[in-house]
Coordinates of C-alpha atoms in Angstrom, one line a residue:
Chain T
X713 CA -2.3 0.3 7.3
X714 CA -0.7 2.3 10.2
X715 CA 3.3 2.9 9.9
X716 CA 4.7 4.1 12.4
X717 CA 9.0 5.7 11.4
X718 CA 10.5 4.2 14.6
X719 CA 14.5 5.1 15.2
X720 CA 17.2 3.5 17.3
X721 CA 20.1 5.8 18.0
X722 CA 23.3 4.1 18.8
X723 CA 25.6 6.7 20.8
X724 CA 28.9 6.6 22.1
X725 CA 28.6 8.6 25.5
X726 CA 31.5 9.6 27.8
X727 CA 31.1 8.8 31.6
X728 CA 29.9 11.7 33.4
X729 CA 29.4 14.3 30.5
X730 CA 25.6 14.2 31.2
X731 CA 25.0 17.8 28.9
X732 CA 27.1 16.4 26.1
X733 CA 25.4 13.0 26.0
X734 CA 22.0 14.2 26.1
X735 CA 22.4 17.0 23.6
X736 CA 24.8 14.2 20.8
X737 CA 21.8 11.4 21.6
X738 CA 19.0 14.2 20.9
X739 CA 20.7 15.7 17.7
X740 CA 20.8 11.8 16.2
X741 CA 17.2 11.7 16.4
X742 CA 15.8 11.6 13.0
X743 CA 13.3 14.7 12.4
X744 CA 10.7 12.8 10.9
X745 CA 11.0 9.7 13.6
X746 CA 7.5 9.0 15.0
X747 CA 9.1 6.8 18.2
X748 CA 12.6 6.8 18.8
X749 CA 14.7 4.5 21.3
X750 CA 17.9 5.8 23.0
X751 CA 20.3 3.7 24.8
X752 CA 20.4 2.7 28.8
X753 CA 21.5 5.3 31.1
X754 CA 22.4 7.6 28.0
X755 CA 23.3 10.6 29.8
X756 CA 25.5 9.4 32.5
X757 CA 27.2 6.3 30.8
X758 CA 27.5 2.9 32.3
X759 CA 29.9 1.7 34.8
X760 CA 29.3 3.3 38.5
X761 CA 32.1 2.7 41.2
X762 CA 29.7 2.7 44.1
X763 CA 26.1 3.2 44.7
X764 CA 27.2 7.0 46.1
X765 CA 28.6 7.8 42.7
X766 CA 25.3 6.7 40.9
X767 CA 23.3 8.5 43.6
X768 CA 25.2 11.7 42.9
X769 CA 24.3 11.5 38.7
X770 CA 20.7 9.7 39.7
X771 CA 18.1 12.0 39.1
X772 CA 14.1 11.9 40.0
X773 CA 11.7 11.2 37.4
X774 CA 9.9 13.0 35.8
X775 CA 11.7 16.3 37.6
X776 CA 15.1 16.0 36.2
X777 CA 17.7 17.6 34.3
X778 CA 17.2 14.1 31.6
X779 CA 13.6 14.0 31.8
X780 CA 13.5 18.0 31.1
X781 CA 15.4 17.9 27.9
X782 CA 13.2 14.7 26.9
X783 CA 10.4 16.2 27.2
X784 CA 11.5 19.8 25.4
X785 CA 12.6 17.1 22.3
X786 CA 9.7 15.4 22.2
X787 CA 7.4 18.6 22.1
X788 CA 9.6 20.4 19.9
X789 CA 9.9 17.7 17.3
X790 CA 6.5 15.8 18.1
X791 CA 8.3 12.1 18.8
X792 CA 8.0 10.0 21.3
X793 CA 11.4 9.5 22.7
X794 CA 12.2 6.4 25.0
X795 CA 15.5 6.5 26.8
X796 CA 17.3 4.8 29.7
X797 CA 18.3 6.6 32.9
X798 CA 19.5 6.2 36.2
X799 CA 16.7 7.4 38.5
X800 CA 16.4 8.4 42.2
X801 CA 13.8 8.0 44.4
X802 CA 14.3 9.0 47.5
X803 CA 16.7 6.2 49.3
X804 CA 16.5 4.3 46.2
X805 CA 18.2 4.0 42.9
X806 CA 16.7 1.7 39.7
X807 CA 18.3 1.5 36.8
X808 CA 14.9 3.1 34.7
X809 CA 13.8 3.8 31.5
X810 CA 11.4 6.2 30.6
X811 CA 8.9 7.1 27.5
X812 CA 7.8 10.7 26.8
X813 CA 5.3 12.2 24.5
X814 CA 5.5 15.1 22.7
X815 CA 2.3 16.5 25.0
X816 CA 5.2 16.1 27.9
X817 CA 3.8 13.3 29.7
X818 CA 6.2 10.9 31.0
X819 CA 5.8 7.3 31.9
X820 CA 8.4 5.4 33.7
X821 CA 10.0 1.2 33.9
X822 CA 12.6 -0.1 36.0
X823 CA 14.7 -2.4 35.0
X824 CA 13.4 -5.9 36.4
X825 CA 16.5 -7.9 35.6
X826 CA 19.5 -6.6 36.4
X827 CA 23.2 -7.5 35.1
X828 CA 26.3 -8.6 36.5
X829 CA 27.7 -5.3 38.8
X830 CA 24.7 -3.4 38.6
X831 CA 23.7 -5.5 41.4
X832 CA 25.6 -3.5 43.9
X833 CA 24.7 -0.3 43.1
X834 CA 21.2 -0.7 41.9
X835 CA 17.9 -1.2 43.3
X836 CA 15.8 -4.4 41.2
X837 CA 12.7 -2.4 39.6
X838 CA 9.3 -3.4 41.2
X839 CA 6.7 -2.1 38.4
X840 CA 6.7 -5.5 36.9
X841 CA 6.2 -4.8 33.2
X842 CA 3.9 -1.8 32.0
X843 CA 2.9 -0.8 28.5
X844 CA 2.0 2.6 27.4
X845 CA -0.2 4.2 25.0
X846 CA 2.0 6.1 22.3
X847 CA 2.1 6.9 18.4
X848 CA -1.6 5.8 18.6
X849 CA 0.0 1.9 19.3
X850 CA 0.7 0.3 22.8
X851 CA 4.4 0.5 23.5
X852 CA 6.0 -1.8 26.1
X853 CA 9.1 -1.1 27.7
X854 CA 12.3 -2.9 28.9
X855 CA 16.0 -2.5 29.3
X856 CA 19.2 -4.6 28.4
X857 CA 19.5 -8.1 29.8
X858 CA 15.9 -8.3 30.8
X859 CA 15.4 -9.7 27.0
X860 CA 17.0 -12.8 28.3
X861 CA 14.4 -13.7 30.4
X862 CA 11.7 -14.6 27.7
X863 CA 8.7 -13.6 30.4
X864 CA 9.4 -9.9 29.7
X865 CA 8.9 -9.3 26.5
X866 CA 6.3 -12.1 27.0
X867 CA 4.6 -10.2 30.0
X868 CA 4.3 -6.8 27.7
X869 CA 3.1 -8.6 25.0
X870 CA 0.3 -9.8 27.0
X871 CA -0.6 -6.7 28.4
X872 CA -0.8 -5.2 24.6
X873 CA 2.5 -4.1 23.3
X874 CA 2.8 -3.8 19.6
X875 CA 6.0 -2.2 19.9
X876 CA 8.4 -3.4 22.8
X877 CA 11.7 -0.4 23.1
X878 CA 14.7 -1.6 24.3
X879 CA 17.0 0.7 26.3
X880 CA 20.4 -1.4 26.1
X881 CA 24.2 -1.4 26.9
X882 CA 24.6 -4.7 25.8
X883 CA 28.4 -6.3 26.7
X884 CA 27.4 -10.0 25.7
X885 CA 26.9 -10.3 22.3
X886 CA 24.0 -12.5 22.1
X887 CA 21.0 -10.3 21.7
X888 CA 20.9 -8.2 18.8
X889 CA 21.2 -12.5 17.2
X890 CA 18.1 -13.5 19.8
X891 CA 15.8 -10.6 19.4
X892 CA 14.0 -11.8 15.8
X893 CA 13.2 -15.0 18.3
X894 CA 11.1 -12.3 20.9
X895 CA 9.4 -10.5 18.1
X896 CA 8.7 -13.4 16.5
X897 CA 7.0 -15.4 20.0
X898 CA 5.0 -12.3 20.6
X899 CA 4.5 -11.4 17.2
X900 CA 5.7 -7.4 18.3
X901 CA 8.3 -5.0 17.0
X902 CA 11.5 -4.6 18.9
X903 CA 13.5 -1.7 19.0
X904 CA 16.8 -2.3 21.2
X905 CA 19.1 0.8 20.9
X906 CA 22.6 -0.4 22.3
X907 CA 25.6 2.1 22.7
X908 CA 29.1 1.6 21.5
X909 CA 32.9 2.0 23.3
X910 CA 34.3 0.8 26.2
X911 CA 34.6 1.9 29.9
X912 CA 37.3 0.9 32.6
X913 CA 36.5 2.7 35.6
X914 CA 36.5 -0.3 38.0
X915 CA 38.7 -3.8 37.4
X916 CA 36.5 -4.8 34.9
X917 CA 36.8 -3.4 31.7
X918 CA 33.5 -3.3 29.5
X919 CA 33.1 -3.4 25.3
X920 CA 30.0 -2.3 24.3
X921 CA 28.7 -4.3 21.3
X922 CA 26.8 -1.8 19.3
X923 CA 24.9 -3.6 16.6
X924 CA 21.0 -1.8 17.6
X925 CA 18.6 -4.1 16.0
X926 CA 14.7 -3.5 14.8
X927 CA 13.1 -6.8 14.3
X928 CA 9.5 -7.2 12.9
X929 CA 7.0 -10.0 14.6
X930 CA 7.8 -12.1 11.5
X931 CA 11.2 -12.8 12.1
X932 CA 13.0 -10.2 10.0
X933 CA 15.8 -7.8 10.9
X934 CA 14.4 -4.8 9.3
X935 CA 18.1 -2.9 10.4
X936 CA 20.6 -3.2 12.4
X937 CA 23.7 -0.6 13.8
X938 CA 27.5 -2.0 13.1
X939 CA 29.6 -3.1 15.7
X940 CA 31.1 0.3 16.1
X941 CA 30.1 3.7 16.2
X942 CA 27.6 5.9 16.9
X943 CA 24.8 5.5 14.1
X944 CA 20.7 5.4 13.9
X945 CA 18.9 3.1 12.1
X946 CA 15.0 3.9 11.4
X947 CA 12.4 1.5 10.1
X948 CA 8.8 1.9 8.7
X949 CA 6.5 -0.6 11.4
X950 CA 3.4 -1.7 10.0
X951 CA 1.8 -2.4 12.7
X952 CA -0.8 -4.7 10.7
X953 CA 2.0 -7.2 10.9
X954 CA 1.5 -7.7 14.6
X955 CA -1.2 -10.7 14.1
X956 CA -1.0 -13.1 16.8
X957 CA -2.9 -15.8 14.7
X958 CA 0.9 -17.6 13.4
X959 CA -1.1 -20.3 11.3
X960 CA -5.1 -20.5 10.7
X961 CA -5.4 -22.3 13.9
X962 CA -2.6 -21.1 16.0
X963 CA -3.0 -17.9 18.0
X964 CA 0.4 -17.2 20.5
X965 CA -1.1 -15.9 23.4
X966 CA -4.4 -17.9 23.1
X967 CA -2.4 -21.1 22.3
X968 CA -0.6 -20.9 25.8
X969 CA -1.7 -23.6 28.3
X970 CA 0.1 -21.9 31.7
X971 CA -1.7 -25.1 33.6
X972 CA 1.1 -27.4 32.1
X973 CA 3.9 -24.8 32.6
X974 CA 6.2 -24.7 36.1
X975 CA 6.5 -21.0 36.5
Chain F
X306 CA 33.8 -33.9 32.2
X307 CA 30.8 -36.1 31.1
X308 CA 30.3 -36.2 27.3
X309 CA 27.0 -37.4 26.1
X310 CA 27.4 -38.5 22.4
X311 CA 24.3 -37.7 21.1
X312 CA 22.4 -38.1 17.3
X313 CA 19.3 -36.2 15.1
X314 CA 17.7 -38.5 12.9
X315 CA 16.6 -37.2 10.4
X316 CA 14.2 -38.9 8.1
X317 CA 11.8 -39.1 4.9
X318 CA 9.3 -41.1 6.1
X319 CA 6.0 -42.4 4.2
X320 CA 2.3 -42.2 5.7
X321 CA 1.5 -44.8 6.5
X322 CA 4.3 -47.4 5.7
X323 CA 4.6 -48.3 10.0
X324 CA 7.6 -51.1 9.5
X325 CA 9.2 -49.2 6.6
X326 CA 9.6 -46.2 8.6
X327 CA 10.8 -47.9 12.1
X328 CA 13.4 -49.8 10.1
X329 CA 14.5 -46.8 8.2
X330 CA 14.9 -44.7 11.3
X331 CA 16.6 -47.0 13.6
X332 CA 19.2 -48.4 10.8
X333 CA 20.1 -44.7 11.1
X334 CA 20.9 -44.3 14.4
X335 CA 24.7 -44.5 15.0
X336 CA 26.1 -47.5 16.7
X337 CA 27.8 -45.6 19.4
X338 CA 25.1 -42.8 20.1
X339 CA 24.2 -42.2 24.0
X340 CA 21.0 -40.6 22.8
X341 CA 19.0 -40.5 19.3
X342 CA 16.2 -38.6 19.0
X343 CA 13.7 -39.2 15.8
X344 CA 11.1 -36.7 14.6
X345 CA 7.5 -36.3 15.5
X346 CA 5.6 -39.3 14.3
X347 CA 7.9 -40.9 13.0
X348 CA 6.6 -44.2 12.5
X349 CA 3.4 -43.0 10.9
X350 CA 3.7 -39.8 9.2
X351 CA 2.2 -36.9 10.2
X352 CA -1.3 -35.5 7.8
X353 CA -4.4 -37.6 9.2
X354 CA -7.4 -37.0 7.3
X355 CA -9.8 -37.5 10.0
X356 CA -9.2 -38.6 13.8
X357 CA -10.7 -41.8 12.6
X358 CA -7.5 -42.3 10.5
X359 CA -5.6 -41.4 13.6
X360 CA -7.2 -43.8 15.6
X361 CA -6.5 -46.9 13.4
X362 CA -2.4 -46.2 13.5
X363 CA -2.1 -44.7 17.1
X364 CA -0.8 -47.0 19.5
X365 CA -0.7 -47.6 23.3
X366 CA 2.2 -46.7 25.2
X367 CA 4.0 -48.7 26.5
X368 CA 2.8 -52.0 24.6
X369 CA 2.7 -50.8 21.0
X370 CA 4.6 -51.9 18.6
X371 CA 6.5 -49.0 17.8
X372 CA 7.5 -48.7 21.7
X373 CA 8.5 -52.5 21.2
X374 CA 10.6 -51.4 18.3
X375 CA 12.3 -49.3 19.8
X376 CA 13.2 -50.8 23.1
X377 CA 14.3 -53.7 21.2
X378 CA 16.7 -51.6 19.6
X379 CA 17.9 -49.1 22.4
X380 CA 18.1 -52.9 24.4
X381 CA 20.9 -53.9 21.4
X382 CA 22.8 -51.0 21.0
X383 CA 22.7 -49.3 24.6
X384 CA 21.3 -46.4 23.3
X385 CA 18.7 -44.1 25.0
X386 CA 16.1 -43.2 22.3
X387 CA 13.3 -40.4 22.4
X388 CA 10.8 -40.3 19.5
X389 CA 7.3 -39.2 18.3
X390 CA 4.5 -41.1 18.3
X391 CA 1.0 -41.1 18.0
X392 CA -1.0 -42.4 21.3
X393 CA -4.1 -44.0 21.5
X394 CA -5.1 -43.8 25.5
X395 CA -8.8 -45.2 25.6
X396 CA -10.8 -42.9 23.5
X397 CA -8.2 -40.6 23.9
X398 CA -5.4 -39.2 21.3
X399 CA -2.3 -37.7 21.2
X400 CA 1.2 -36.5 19.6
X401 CA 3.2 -37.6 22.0
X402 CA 7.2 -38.3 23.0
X403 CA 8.3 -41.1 24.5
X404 CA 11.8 -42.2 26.5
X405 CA 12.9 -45.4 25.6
X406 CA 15.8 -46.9 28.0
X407 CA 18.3 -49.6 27.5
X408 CA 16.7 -51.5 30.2
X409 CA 13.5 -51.2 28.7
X410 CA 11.7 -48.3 30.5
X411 CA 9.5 -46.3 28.7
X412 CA 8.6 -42.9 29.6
X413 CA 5.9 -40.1 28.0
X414 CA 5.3 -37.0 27.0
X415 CA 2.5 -35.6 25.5
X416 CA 2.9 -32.6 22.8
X417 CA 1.0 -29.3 25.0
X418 CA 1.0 -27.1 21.6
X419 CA -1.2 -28.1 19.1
X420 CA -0.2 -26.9 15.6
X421 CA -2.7 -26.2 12.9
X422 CA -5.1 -28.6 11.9
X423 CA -3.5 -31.8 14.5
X424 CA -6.2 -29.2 16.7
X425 CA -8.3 -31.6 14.4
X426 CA -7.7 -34.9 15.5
X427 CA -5.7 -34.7 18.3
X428 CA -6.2 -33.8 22.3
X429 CA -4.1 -31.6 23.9
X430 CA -1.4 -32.8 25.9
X431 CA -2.4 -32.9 30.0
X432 CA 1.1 -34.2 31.4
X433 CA 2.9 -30.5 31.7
X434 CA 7.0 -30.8 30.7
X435 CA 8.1 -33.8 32.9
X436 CA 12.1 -34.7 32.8
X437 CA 13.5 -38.0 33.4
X438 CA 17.1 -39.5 34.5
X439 CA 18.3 -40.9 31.6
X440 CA 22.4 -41.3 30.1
X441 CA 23.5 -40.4 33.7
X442 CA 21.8 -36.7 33.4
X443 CA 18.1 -35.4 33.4
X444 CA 16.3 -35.2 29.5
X445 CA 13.1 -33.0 28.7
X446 CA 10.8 -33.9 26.0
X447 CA 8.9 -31.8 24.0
X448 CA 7.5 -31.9 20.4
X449 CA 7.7 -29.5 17.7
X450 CA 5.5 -26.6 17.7
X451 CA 6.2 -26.3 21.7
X452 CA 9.5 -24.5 20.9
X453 CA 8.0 -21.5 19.8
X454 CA 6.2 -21.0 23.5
X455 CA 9.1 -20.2 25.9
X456 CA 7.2 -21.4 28.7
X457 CA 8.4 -25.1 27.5
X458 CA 12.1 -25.0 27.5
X459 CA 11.8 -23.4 30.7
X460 CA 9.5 -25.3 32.3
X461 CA 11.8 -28.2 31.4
X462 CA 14.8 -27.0 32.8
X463 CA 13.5 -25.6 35.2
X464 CA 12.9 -29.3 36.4
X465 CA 16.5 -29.7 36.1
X466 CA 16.9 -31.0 32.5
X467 CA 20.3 -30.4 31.1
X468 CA 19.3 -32.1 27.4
X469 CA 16.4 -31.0 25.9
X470 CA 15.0 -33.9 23.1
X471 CA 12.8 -32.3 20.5
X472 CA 11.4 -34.6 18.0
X473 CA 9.4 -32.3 15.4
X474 CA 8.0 -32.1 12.3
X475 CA 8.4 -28.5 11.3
X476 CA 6.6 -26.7 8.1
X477 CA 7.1 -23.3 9.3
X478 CA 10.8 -22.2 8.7
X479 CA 12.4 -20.2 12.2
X480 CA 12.5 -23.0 14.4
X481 CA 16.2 -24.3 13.4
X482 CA 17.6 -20.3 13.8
X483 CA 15.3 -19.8 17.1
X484 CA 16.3 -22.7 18.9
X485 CA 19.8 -21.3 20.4
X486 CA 17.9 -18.7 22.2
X487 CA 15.7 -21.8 23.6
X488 CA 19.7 -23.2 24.4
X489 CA 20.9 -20.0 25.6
X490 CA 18.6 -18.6 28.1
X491 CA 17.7 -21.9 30.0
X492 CA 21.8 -22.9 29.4
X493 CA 20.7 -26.6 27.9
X494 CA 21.1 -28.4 25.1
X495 CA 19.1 -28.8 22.1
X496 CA 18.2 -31.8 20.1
X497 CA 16.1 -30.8 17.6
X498 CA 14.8 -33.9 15.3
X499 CA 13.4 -33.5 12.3
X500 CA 12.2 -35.0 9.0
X501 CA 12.0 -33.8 5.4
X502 CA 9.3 -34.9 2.0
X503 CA 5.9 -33.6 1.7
X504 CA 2.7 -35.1 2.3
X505 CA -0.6 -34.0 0.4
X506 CA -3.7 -35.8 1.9
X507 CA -5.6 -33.0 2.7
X508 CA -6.1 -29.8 1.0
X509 CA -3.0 -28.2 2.3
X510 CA 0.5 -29.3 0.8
X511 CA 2.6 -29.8 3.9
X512 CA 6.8 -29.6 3.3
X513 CA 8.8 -30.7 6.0
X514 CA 11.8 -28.1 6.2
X515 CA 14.6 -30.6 7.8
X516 CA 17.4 -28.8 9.0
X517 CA 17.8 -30.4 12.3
X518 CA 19.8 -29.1 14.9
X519 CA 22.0 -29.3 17.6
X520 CA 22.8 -26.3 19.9
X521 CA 24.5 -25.6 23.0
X522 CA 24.1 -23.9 26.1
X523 CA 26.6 -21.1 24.8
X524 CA 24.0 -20.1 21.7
X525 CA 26.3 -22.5 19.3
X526 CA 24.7 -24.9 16.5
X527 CA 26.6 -28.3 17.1
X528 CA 25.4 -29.6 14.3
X529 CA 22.7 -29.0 11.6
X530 CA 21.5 -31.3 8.5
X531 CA 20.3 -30.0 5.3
X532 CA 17.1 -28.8 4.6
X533 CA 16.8 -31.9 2.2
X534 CA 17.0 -35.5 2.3
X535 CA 17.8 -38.1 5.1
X536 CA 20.7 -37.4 7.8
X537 CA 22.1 -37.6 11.1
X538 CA 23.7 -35.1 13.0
X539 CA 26.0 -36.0 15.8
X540 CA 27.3 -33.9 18.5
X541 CA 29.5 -34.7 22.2
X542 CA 27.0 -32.6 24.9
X543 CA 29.8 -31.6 27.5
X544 CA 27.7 -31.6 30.3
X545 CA 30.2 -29.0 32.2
X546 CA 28.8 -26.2 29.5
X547 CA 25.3 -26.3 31.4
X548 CA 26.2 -24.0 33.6
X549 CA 23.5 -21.6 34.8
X550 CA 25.5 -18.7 35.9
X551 CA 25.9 -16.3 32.9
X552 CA 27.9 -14.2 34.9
X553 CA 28.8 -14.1 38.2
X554 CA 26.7 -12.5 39.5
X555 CA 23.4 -14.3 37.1
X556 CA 22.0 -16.9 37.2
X557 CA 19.3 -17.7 34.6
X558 CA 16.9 -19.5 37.2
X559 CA 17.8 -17.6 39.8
X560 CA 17.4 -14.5 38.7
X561 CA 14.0 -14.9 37.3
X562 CA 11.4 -12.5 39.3
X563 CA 7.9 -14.1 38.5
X564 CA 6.5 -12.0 40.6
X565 CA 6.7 -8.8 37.9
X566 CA 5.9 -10.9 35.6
X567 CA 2.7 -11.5 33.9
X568 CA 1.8 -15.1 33.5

């Protein structure tokens, strides 16, 4: 039996206050955490006004200020830490997440789906979905609203993740309910680290629903963050519970028939 | 506003006892119902012990009895009716839906997922997720153990269906909880059939878990029976609530990026 001690650390970041994000995220991280989620774009906070703004707090992976202090973290405390960021690449701006290990390798995913305003400030990520080896498991990666589609989770599932973490800022309150439903399809372990508070720095004002969730591939919530504050929740993941047969007969990725699906 | 009043059946059928079960199924469908859906194999019950078994009570559709049954009674009461059958095609056999009009039109689906031992006697379904006009909107079929693969609902509403008719006979005990994410991220609604007993022909004790349910697009249960006993759950499907834009900026077909995706 392998356990891995998986975290989800629900912050409450200020817009902006990159140092003082990074530094209250890192210091919830349990000590004894093998992997541990933090929220989308942790550092910076959410809610850009324009894609000059986010350019201005964007910052190259794997050479930035975010990344740096990752990766110290992760070496210093031998976790793997998976956190959302905003990243720049040249001309372009993808709302990212990245996974580093405590050797200070760094692996990156750009978030496929993207929300509501994020669409005008954003570039759509174009590294489909990857998975990484981590915590001696495969660990898929996606960010907030891409849960809704079911193909992403489904898509790292196929590709071998065990564990799928889930960078989130989740405003719709939906998906800490749904997410036993995509552990349970792919028969994986989701980790979706949301943030609390609220920002109103354009018309729209945004409540952030808390509520992080772990959810084992049988259906279970094996913890879950309130509604309000900043707060981690760890689990033990036996990862002998990731068995894709669901009955004697029924196995969920062999059992698909994509000839009779419209994709 | 169109309002589609729609009904679960929910029913304790015995293996076996053809007439019995029609009669008990169709008494229960309400008088004024747009659209009833009855479980999975209704008529027959659902342990074969060999594929011979299942040859001697499958049927042809459209000219078995069970089809004639029930276009008699959709003919009387106006009502659209979808429910499971088993279909004898040739040598050919399978666990199949149909679509009964008030005019008498039949139409079919056949179940894609096998579950468990029906691997046994029946074949695979080979008609994909078709939809059909019916009730003055466009229904998909599928049966039971198809829920669990996302690729189902969407494929169906993706083809435009706005009601989704799921006639099932579910042992396994998520379905009823999962099936407002099925609602939720293809922004349909869900009519989930089911039956309750046990049946103990083979060597595995099967209990049916009822609970049949009703969701909306907006991740709402309608309507739910007990886990126990005959029922039927009635809902109005306000067809306005299908609306595909999430926010205004997503839309849950649109957005979809199949190219990043792993099929």
């Amino acid at each position: 039996m392998t356990v891995i001690r998986a975290a989800v650390v629900q912050t409450d970041p200020r817009f902006g206050e990159v140092e003082t994000n990074i530094a209250a995220a890192l210091a919830a991280v349990p000590g004894d955490a093998d992997l541990a989620v933090l929220p989308e774009l942790f550092a910076t906070g959410y809610q850009f006004r324009s894609r000059d703004e986010l350019a201005s707090l964007a910052e190259p992976i794997p050479d930035g200020p975010t990344c740096r202090a990752l990766a110290d973290h992760a070496a210093a405390t031998d976790t793997t830490l998976v956190a959302g960021l905003a990243e720049r690449d040249g001309d372009r701006l993808y709302n990212s997440a990245v996974l580093v290990r405590p050797d200070g390798s760094i692996e990156r995913f750009r978030k496929v789906h993207l929300f509501w305003d994020e669409k005008l400030v954003f570039d759509a990520g174009d590294l489909g979905f990857p998975v990484f080896e981590a915590c001696g498991t495969t660990v898929g990666l996606m960010v907030c609203f891409d849960w809704l589609f079911p193909e992403a989770t489904g898509s790292l599932a196929r590709r071998g993740a065990r564990i799928i973490a889930h960078p989130s800022n989740l405003v719709l309150s939906h998906c800490p309910d749904a997410m036993p439903v995509r552990a349970l399809e792919n028969r994986v372990f989701t980790l979706t680290a949301n943030r609390v508070g609220t920002e109103h720095r354009t018309g729209t004002e945004l409540r952030f629903i808390g509520r992080s969730t772990i959810c084992s591939p049988r259906f279970e919530v094996l913890g879950q963050a309130s509604p309000l504050g900043a707060e981690t929740v760890t689990a033990g993941l036996d990862l002998d519970l990731c068995d894709p047969w669901l009955s004697p007969r029924n196995h969920v990725i062999e059992d698909r028939r994509p000839d009779q699906y419209l994709i």
